[in-house]
XYZ file of C-alpha atoms in Angstrom:
652
model
C -162.583 34.433 -21.282
C -165.678 31.811 -21.198
C -165.880 28.218 -20.066
C -168.802 25.901 -19.712
C -169.295 24.224 -16.473
C -171.617 20.546 -15.980
C -172.031 19.209 -12.538
C -171.018 15.718 -11.223
C -174.648 15.728 -10.358
C -177.613 15.857 -13.451
C -177.044 19.694 -13.145
C -177.849 21.991 -16.997
C -174.703 23.739 -18.352
C -173.801 27.265 -17.690
C -171.629 29.669 -19.584
C -170.055 31.949 -17.280
C -167.737 34.883 -18.453
C -164.236 35.030 -16.906
C -161.641 37.807 -17.004
C -158.363 37.651 -15.920
C -154.868 38.190 -15.994
C -152.649 35.233 -16.923
C -149.517 34.936 -14.595
C -146.287 34.103 -15.809
C -144.834 30.836 -13.727
C -141.161 31.713 -13.563
C -138.449 29.344 -12.003
C -136.897 29.665 -8.182
C -133.214 31.524 -7.496
C -130.612 29.546 -8.346
C -128.868 28.487 -5.515
C -125.753 25.983 -4.823
C -125.569 22.309 -3.384
C -123.710 23.566 -0.163
C -126.402 26.355 0.170
C -129.116 24.072 0.304
C -127.209 21.579 1.920
C -126.577 24.264 4.614
C -130.405 25.109 4.825
C -131.759 21.857 5.044
C -129.401 20.714 8.322
C -129.868 24.029 9.778
C -134.247 23.370 9.868
C -132.922 20.200 10.592
C -131.403 20.272 13.666
C -131.243 24.333 14.972
C -134.732 24.845 13.469
C -134.620 27.769 16.406
C -131.074 29.346 14.872
C -129.326 29.455 18.497
C -126.777 30.926 17.072
C -128.763 34.164 16.062
C -128.463 36.347 19.396
C -124.371 36.230 19.187
C -124.734 38.171 15.929
C -122.637 41.593 15.383
C -122.104 41.222 18.992
C -118.574 42.108 20.027
C -116.495 39.165 21.060
C -116.798 39.687 25.413
C -120.731 39.938 24.541
C -120.674 36.465 22.559
C -118.672 35.042 25.880
C -121.095 36.278 28.205
C -123.669 35.331 25.894
C -123.096 31.758 25.776
C -122.232 31.369 29.153
C -125.743 32.384 29.900
C -126.606 30.348 27.266
C -124.961 26.618 28.640
C -126.224 28.157 32.352
C -129.229 29.908 32.424
C -128.937 30.370 35.941
C -126.393 33.482 34.867
C -128.538 34.643 32.761
C -131.756 35.561 35.428
C -129.385 35.452 38.114
C -128.300 38.922 38.431
C -131.451 40.479 37.835
C -133.307 38.104 41.423
C -134.877 39.932 43.834
C -135.528 39.648 47.623
C -139.350 39.606 46.704
C -138.768 36.983 43.655
C -136.936 34.818 46.834
C -139.625 35.346 49.392
C -142.239 33.355 46.636
C -139.480 31.072 45.721
C -139.105 29.873 49.315
C -142.712 29.458 50.167
C -143.165 27.248 46.706
C -139.518 25.244 47.971
C -141.087 24.279 51.781
C -144.242 23.214 49.761
C -142.868 21.302 47.532
C -140.621 19.862 49.580
C -143.553 18.609 51.918
C -144.495 16.601 48.863
C -141.459 15.447 47.917
C -140.148 13.664 50.613
C -142.783 11.742 51.649
C -143.223 10.637 47.927
C -139.156 9.949 47.597
C -139.283 7.666 49.717
C -142.779 5.663 47.907
C -141.210 6.074 44.127
C -138.259 4.639 45.519
C -139.510 1.442 46.881
C -141.740 1.354 43.669
C -138.401 0.754 42.177
C -137.056 -1.888 44.356
C -134.865 0.260 45.846
C -134.024 1.167 49.322
C -136.388 4.468 50.843
C -132.955 6.781 51.350
C -132.128 6.489 47.881
C -135.526 8.384 46.396
C -134.102 10.976 49.140
C -130.962 11.490 47.540
C -132.532 11.882 44.431
C -134.404 14.548 45.250
C -131.461 16.721 46.982
C -128.898 16.579 44.103
C -130.653 16.250 40.929
C -132.763 19.495 41.867
C -129.201 21.556 42.841
C -127.683 20.653 38.910
C -131.526 21.353 37.201
C -131.687 24.763 38.649
C -128.028 25.909 37.117
C -128.946 23.890 33.846
C -132.846 24.255 33.407
C -134.693 27.228 31.333
C -137.343 26.160 32.907
C -139.233 28.131 35.773
C -141.761 26.029 37.344
C -140.674 22.724 36.838
C -140.174 20.498 40.248
C -137.544 17.613 39.585
C -137.092 14.325 41.796
C -137.932 10.850 40.919
C -141.576 9.953 39.474
C -144.024 6.930 39.205
C -144.065 6.156 35.919
C -139.556 6.161 35.602
C -139.580 4.402 38.597
C -141.584 1.715 37.700
C -140.071 0.683 34.310
C -137.109 1.057 36.092
C -137.518 -1.607 38.439
C -139.605 -3.839 36.572
C -137.005 -4.350 33.476
C -134.188 -5.171 36.155
C -135.692 -7.468 38.283
C -136.297 -9.696 34.653
C -132.961 -10.509 35.322
C -131.558 -9.602 38.719
C -134.029 -9.878 42.363
C -133.547 -6.964 44.609
C -134.254 -9.216 47.552
C -131.622 -12.067 46.699
C -128.629 -9.571 45.182
C -129.700 -5.742 46.130
C -126.227 -4.495 46.018
C -126.260 -5.710 42.393
C -129.374 -4.588 41.489
C -128.405 -1.025 43.007
C -125.620 -1.092 40.731
C -127.360 -1.813 37.796
C -130.355 1.186 39.207
C -127.058 3.687 38.915
C -125.732 2.598 35.887
C -129.138 2.398 34.129
C -129.446 6.003 35.307
C -125.715 7.287 33.789
C -127.263 5.725 30.568
C -130.175 7.478 30.723
C -128.763 10.995 31.303
C -125.860 9.948 28.511
C -128.938 9.115 26.382
C -130.862 12.281 27.311
C -127.911 14.661 26.860
C -126.765 13.435 23.535
C -130.604 14.015 22.061
C -129.867 17.653 23.384
C -126.535 18.109 22.264
C -126.860 16.819 18.461
C -130.210 18.605 18.312
C -131.991 15.152 17.978
C -134.975 16.141 20.276
C -137.354 15.690 17.144
C -136.787 12.050 18.529
C -139.448 12.466 21.387
C -142.374 13.418 18.958
C -142.686 9.980 17.513
C -144.340 9.294 21.079
C -147.650 11.116 19.950
C -150.020 12.571 22.636
C -152.255 9.261 22.367
C -149.736 7.167 22.657
C -148.225 8.827 25.837
C -152.323 9.530 27.152
C -152.731 5.564 27.209
C -149.280 4.755 27.864
C -149.581 6.930 31.182
C -152.821 5.190 32.019
C -152.464 1.905 31.816
C -148.621 2.983 33.937
C -151.088 4.010 36.263
C -153.383 0.992 36.956
C -150.374 -1.344 36.703
C -148.448 0.819 39.126
C -151.350 1.169 41.750
C -152.233 -2.574 41.110
C -148.384 -2.856 43.045
C -149.483 -1.364 45.532
C -151.765 -3.806 46.941
C -149.083 -5.774 48.341
C -148.927 -2.576 50.627
C -152.119 -2.191 51.156
C -153.463 -5.556 52.209
C -150.268 -6.730 54.114
C -149.801 -9.183 51.501
C -145.928 -10.745 52.097
C -145.786 -13.153 49.258
C -146.417 -11.509 46.101
C -145.799 -11.430 42.352
C -142.618 -10.128 40.825
C -144.906 -9.694 37.465
C -146.129 -6.807 36.341
C -149.088 -8.014 34.213
C -152.799 -7.494 35.165
C -153.029 -11.105 35.609
C -150.653 -12.407 37.528
C -151.088 -9.345 39.935
C -155.035 -10.394 40.638
C -154.025 -14.078 40.948
C -151.080 -13.413 43.278
C -153.736 -11.376 45.317
C -156.914 -13.888 45.601
C -154.130 -16.453 45.921
C -153.219 -14.970 49.169
C -156.064 -13.772 50.965
C -154.339 -15.787 53.960
C -152.109 -12.766 54.517
C -154.746 -9.978 53.888
C -153.836 -7.877 57.751
C -157.122 -5.819 58.537
C -155.092 -3.764 60.392
C -153.085 -3.073 57.344
C -156.339 -2.566 55.002
C -158.099 -0.310 57.700
C -154.952 2.080 57.736
C -154.565 1.721 53.985
C -158.423 2.705 53.447
C -158.348 5.387 55.517
C -155.498 7.140 54.619
C -155.959 6.770 50.527
C -159.638 8.357 51.192
C -157.702 11.297 53.053
C -155.484 11.898 50.701
C -157.570 11.563 47.496
C -159.967 13.863 49.135
C -157.428 16.490 50.013
C -156.613 15.735 45.608
C -160.283 16.436 45.049
C -160.434 19.456 47.016
C -157.471 21.318 45.446
C -158.873 20.396 42.342
C -161.740 21.727 42.673
C -160.263 25.128 44.516
C -156.620 25.746 42.764
C -155.836 28.613 45.689
C -156.189 25.576 48.380
C -153.138 23.829 46.552
C -151.522 23.396 49.846
C -154.256 20.952 50.968
C -153.199 18.491 48.527
C -149.242 19.267 48.469
C -149.360 19.207 52.250
C -151.516 15.055 52.227
C -148.703 13.204 51.698
C -146.187 14.411 54.653
C -149.213 14.851 57.013
C -150.136 10.740 56.487
C -146.505 10.439 56.853
C -146.416 11.928 60.254
C -150.166 10.685 61.474
C -149.422 7.133 60.539
C -145.719 7.031 62.314
C -147.203 8.427 65.424
C -150.134 6.060 65.116
C -147.353 2.878 64.459
C -145.213 3.904 67.339
C -148.065 4.454 70.017
C -149.757 1.422 69.953
C -146.829 -0.668 68.548
C -148.382 -1.622 65.034
C -145.315 -3.030 63.613
C -146.425 -6.047 66.543
C -149.597 -6.100 65.119
C -149.605 -6.909 60.934
C -148.444 -3.118 59.577
C -144.802 -3.526 58.209
C -143.038 -0.421 58.635
C -140.112 0.801 56.894
C -136.931 0.666 59.480
C -134.224 2.063 60.476
C -133.035 4.724 57.328
C -129.169 5.909 57.082
C -128.328 9.318 58.080
C -126.075 11.724 55.973
C -125.947 13.270 52.876
C -125.273 11.362 49.651
C -122.347 9.055 49.243
C -120.690 8.958 46.124
C -121.362 5.917 43.580
C -119.730 6.208 40.907
C -117.632 3.188 41.697
C -120.579 1.435 41.803
C -121.291 2.314 38.121
C -121.023 -1.103 36.095
C -119.528 -0.728 32.385
C -118.463 -4.420 31.826
C -120.115 -7.920 32.446
C -123.118 -9.959 31.275
C -125.959 -7.204 32.578
C -124.550 -4.325 30.436
C -127.122 -4.581 27.986
C -129.757 -4.674 29.955
C -128.514 -1.464 31.970
C -128.442 0.326 28.097
C -131.672 -1.372 27.567
C -133.553 -0.179 30.722
C -131.660 3.624 30.177
C -132.696 4.052 26.799
C -136.837 3.385 27.634
C -136.533 5.699 30.841
C -134.749 7.862 29.390
C -137.890 8.807 26.782
C -140.107 8.402 28.385
C -139.043 10.512 31.408
C -137.280 13.003 28.878
C -141.163 13.369 27.359
C -142.417 14.132 30.490
C -140.029 16.258 31.957
C -139.889 18.619 28.636
C -144.203 18.318 27.906
C -144.815 19.517 31.979
C -142.142 22.244 31.627
C -143.566 23.443 27.984
C -147.024 23.292 29.755
C -146.172 25.943 32.853
C -143.726 27.678 30.147
C -147.079 28.438 28.154
C -149.234 29.322 31.041
C -146.955 31.940 32.227
C -145.636 33.259 28.438
C -141.995 32.057 28.857
C -140.580 29.978 26.401
C -138.670 26.677 26.925
C -135.816 25.776 24.543
C -136.212 21.600 23.966
C -132.376 21.133 23.328
C -131.516 22.836 26.369
C -133.945 20.979 28.777
C -132.646 17.808 27.038
C -129.381 18.716 27.974
C -129.951 19.681 31.502
C -131.979 16.995 32.522
C -129.318 14.420 30.842
C -126.619 16.134 33.081
C -128.409 15.949 35.986
C -128.925 12.225 35.421
C -125.431 11.419 34.710
C -124.813 13.678 37.850
C -126.869 12.230 39.834
C -125.512 8.417 39.190
C -122.668 9.444 40.645
C -124.231 10.412 43.895
C -126.174 7.498 44.901
C -129.430 8.632 42.627
C -131.581 7.136 40.825
C -133.668 8.572 37.154
C -135.355 12.082 38.385
C -137.166 14.064 35.931
C -140.305 16.810 36.222
C -142.702 15.391 37.934
C -145.924 16.820 37.187
C -147.995 16.383 40.245
C -144.700 18.639 42.060
C -144.591 20.712 39.021
C -147.682 21.638 39.338
C -147.852 22.463 42.952
C -145.098 24.538 42.422
C -146.794 26.744 40.041
C -149.513 27.013 42.303
C -147.637 27.803 45.085
C -146.091 30.898 43.710
C -142.684 29.483 42.100
C -140.766 32.489 40.840
C -137.750 30.794 39.380
C -135.615 27.318 39.612
C -134.632 28.794 43.169
C -138.149 26.538 44.510
C -135.808 23.457 43.734
C -132.955 24.935 45.414
C -135.311 25.370 48.485
C -136.726 21.941 48.170
C -132.830 20.575 47.909
C -131.827 22.088 50.883
C -135.340 21.502 53.096
C -134.196 17.250 51.762
C -130.416 18.073 52.729
C -131.792 18.968 56.048
C -133.948 16.061 56.325
C -131.415 13.973 55.813
C -128.980 14.969 58.196
C -131.138 15.548 61.427
C -134.556 13.626 60.814
C -133.903 10.283 59.203
C -134.955 8.632 62.684
C -138.433 9.946 62.739
C -139.289 7.687 59.276
C -138.298 4.776 61.195
C -141.964 3.507 62.073
C -143.177 5.064 58.900
C -145.823 2.099 57.984
C -145.456 0.806 54.302
C -149.170 0.612 53.340
C -149.149 4.775 53.656
C -146.644 4.819 51.027
C -148.754 2.446 49.113
C -151.501 4.835 49.626
C -149.294 7.959 48.895
C -148.329 6.116 45.215
C -152.154 5.644 44.313
C -153.442 9.085 44.813
C -150.387 10.161 42.671
C -150.862 7.932 39.981
C -155.095 8.815 39.743
C -153.898 11.745 37.959
C -152.351 10.016 35.148
C -155.428 8.437 33.652
C -157.150 11.141 31.604
C -160.557 9.620 30.799
C -161.628 13.483 29.098
C -158.455 13.364 27.050
C -159.033 9.620 25.919
C -163.121 11.185 24.891
C -161.380 13.520 22.821
C -158.987 11.002 20.880
C -161.986 9.238 20.616
C -164.530 12.208 18.803
C -161.256 13.601 16.856
C -159.406 10.537 15.467
C -160.651 6.881 15.805
C -157.051 6.008 14.662
C -155.071 7.540 17.176
C -158.088 6.200 19.406
C -156.823 2.842 18.770
C -153.052 3.682 19.304
C -154.031 5.252 22.770
C -155.832 1.712 23.594
C -152.973 -0.174 22.301
C -150.733 1.262 24.705
C -153.280 1.361 27.210
C -153.770 -2.404 27.140
C -150.465 -3.829 25.897
C -148.993 -1.873 29.400
C -151.698 -4.270 31.166
C -151.470 -7.175 29.799
C -147.835 -7.902 28.390
C -145.927 -5.671 30.232
C -144.652 -1.424 30.360
C -141.806 -1.761 27.657
C -143.904 -4.010 25.118
C -147.265 -1.423 25.505
C -145.043 1.400 24.972
C -143.542 -0.381 21.830
C -146.831 -1.519 20.303
C -148.083 2.082 20.479
C -144.815 4.226 18.664
C -145.022 0.992 16.475
C -148.547 1.415 15.431
C -148.033 5.772 15.267
C -144.977 5.047 13.789
C -147.579 3.038 10.379
C -149.731 5.676 10.625
C -146.997 8.002 9.486
C -146.019 5.214 6.761
C -149.529 5.143 5.385
C -149.275 9.457 5.501
C -146.150 9.069 3.457
C -146.990 6.027 0.731
C -150.815 6.797 0.417
C -151.099 10.657 0.008
C -154.611 12.787 -0.638
C -155.305 13.530 -4.056
C -158.665 15.267 -5.090
C -160.785 15.741 -7.868
C -161.901 20.050 -8.006
C -164.739 21.630 -9.722
C -165.390 25.102 -10.035
C -167.623 26.512 -7.782
C -170.299 28.633 -9.842
C -170.170 32.578 -10.823
C -165.913 32.658 -9.512
C -163.058 31.080 -10.568
C -162.616 29.529 -7.328
C -161.501 25.433 -7.908
C -162.738 23.227 -4.332
C -162.693 19.248 -4.076
C -166.076 17.909 -5.948
C -166.815 15.611 -3.002
C -166.360 18.263 -0.425
C -168.118 21.060 -2.271
C -171.369 19.635 -3.614
C -171.753 22.828 -5.460
C -168.888 23.277 -7.392
C -168.612 21.860 -11.031
C -167.038 19.943 -13.038
C -165.052 21.954 -16.410
C -166.001 19.971 -20.130
C -162.720 18.374 -21.549
C -160.669 18.513 -17.895
C -159.346 16.669 -15.024
C -158.357 18.862 -12.259
C -156.112 17.121 -9.837
C -154.914 17.896 -6.398
C -152.031 15.853 -5.320
C -151.951 16.883 -1.183
C -148.634 15.426 -0.169
C -144.622 15.353 -0.935
C -144.140 13.623 -3.607
C -140.923 10.578 -3.327
C -139.790 7.043 -4.065
C -142.409 5.428 -1.226
C -145.398 6.954 -2.448
C -144.635 7.804 -6.740
C -145.860 4.160 -7.530
C -149.065 4.861 -5.891
C -149.826 7.976 -7.256
C -148.591 7.610 -10.252
C -151.695 4.324 -10.584
C -154.357 6.749 -8.888
C -154.084 9.233 -11.123
C -154.722 6.951 -14.131
C -157.328 5.327 -12.278
C -158.914 8.893 -12.317
C -158.214 9.353 -15.944
C -160.146 5.919 -16.906
C -162.682 6.824 -14.195
C -163.125 9.975 -15.941
C -163.313 8.843 -19.687
C -165.894 6.201 -18.606
C -167.773 9.218 -17.009
C -167.573 11.228 -20.285
C -168.112 8.256 -22.360
C -171.524 8.076 -21.709
C -171.346 11.593 -22.529
C -169.834 11.830 -25.313
C -167.185 14.238 -24.756
C -163.346 13.224 -24.723
C -161.018 14.155 -21.851
C -158.066 16.924 -23.201
C -156.448 18.465 -20.070
C -155.529 17.115 -16.953
C -154.511 19.494 -14.777
C -152.818 18.355 -11.554
C -152.380 21.009 -8.275
C -149.121 21.422 -7.143
C -149.178 23.820 -4.477
C -149.258 21.336 -1.679
C -146.536 19.369 -3.021
C -143.284 20.937 -1.314
C -140.939 18.859 -2.462
C -140.266 15.608 -5.078
C -137.295 13.300 -5.545
C -135.806 11.521 -8.498
C -138.548 8.942 -8.820
C -141.198 11.993 -8.361
C -140.161 13.388 -11.689
C -139.595 10.128 -13.546
C -143.005 9.232 -13.062
C -143.832 12.862 -13.934
C -142.718 11.626 -17.310
C -144.451 8.663 -17.122
C -147.547 9.994 -16.758
C -147.267 12.568 -19.079
C -146.751 9.843 -22.070
C -149.429 7.743 -21.071
C -151.932 11.304 -21.112
C -150.335 12.477 -24.752
C -151.142 8.792 -25.990
C -155.191 9.143 -24.739
C -155.042 12.225 -27.166
C -154.654 14.955 -23.699
C -152.220 17.068 -21.954
C -150.689 17.321 -18.524
C -150.816 20.460 -17.209
C -149.231 21.209 -13.837
C -150.076 24.401 -11.446
C -148.553 26.217 -9.220
C -144.763 23.803 -8.491
C -143.108 25.040 -6.056
C -139.605 26.092 -6.427
C -137.432 22.964 -5.103
C -140.468 20.811 -7.795
C -140.025 22.991 -10.538
C -136.235 23.399 -10.358
C -136.013 19.345 -10.221
C -138.740 19.105 -12.963
C -136.584 21.567 -14.850
C -133.253 19.848 -14.503
C -134.788 16.830 -15.994
C -136.506 18.555 -19.076
C -134.310 18.091 -21.549
C -136.947 18.450 -24.185
C -138.862 21.940 -22.847
C -142.188 19.794 -22.118
C -142.997 20.463 -18.626
C -141.919 24.140 -18.866
C -144.118 25.393 -22.381
C -146.085 28.086 -21.116
C -148.902 26.256 -22.487
C -148.132 23.811 -19.637
C -147.522 25.838 -16.636
C -149.817 27.931 -14.709
C -150.145 29.729 -11.848
C -153.872 29.489 -10.369
C -155.943 26.502 -11.508
C -158.549 29.429 -12.538
C -155.903 31.061 -15.330
C -155.063 27.370 -16.709
C -158.849 26.766 -17.524
C -159.824 30.182 -18.603
C -156.408 30.014 -21.089
C -156.769 26.347 -22.435
C -160.547 26.634 -23.096
C -159.427 30.244 -24.874
C -157.057 28.089 -26.780
C -159.572 25.398 -27.635
C -162.084 27.871 -28.510
C -159.340 29.799 -30.605
C -158.421 26.604 -32.550
C -162.317 25.393 -33.110
C -162.773 28.548 -35.333
C -159.559 29.069 -36.891
C -160.682 25.372 -38.158
C -164.380 26.019 -38.814
C -162.793 29.491 -41.237
């Protein structure tokens, strides 16, 4: 078969002889509506097919597999050995040395009593060890969730004038966060969390890290009258309007320990084998600063201290949960926001370390584990917890082999709660502020931001919206702005799908984008367009207008060359789905093309698309063999031969 090519630039015409077998396009196998619905629901809610392990198993084995699915500890527990326990003890003690000072610090960041931070490092890790599927995730309070919880609740309730109500709302918020997280996992709705894109998270985390650090200026400078607002401008204004409250003793101590913590972090980053340096630095800072304050009576010289902490294990708090009253809406809203953020962080951290050790983490099971962990925690005087990246990194580098490291950490915290609380009485608040700053510095990922700028400028704008929104407006509003822009990008991609004109690469039957492959050449009389997205009600009108514009542009160009458009070829390989609006557009497009004296040809429509076109094609126009081809090469070769045959017959 032979057809001639003419370049989209001024190139001489050439003739190519291409012989090929033309393959018949066949309709897809028939499937009932119920079967299609079942397949769609399965791929939406059960893409990992969790029930496949039960197929062909006896009843007794199915019960065992079900118990292991719900409680992963039953799966790895029977194979646990002493050698693994030795590694987990080292890892557990290491992350405990980090969790204790961080727990106290993050509780203060959330405007909660410091003891609540330790409570939250005791019960939740035990729950996660039973229900969680990650071997490396170290559970406890995290800085971002603490910041959001404290800032959102403080908008309506003061932690200073009404500390009991504030604590009640914190526990209630934790319950709703856990309920939301567990519900997402149980209902298999984890894909909702994916709306927080990487660009959104990087910008949000960096902005939140700066806000968290600025909040610590109160402790690092010794200011007593500090703003309750979270924005950059109010915080800096408060700092410089209260210069008379600055304490040189506090500034000196804070600067020294902050430098020590940052140097320790830098050493561990440069040499991962020295992970214990950064892991132990916060606890060493707490011990040294406490000894200095106690020895020099520094609390009488401008350095504020934690004070007496309550001894004993977590008291029950289910009687403090508030499910009625004027603040219920605030608790639910705060729970949703903190729940999404902590869930996203926990799952991302778990998957990161699972990939490093070549095992899988079930996202939906993790959601249920983290959610139930927070629901139980809300009844045992804990506020919202998740898997923290810094602690999990230390856990991983310390050689953790299983979730037993969380149990070891929890037991260490329990011993601290029972016997060591008096030792923290003289711990200065300035050191807790330094610990928080050194921890959140790692959330500012400049190399990742540069990579986003290099790859996708729109994603970079989304990242900046999250960053500046958090800094200048508020944490939750900045997050909402970034999510809104991400959704706008998705809608833009759906409603404005890409269409490209294809040309033939000389000497082959391959057709590629004329703009991309400069050597590709147009076929006279053929307008070959590739539609590169599903067709639905949101984009069908745009596609119809865009294709008509392609036709008008082609006709205007061909009018100068005195050639006629004979075939409009639509390549459907990337059109995975189509709805009734899309089918209607094809009918209208076919009529429009025929009025122009040309013919509409479809290439490689996929199963669902072909089935719907076939059902709507009562006259049989779409399914004619001369209008339906498997490849562009076959379509062009066949239709070119047909034209030549018609010309020959006409001449005869």
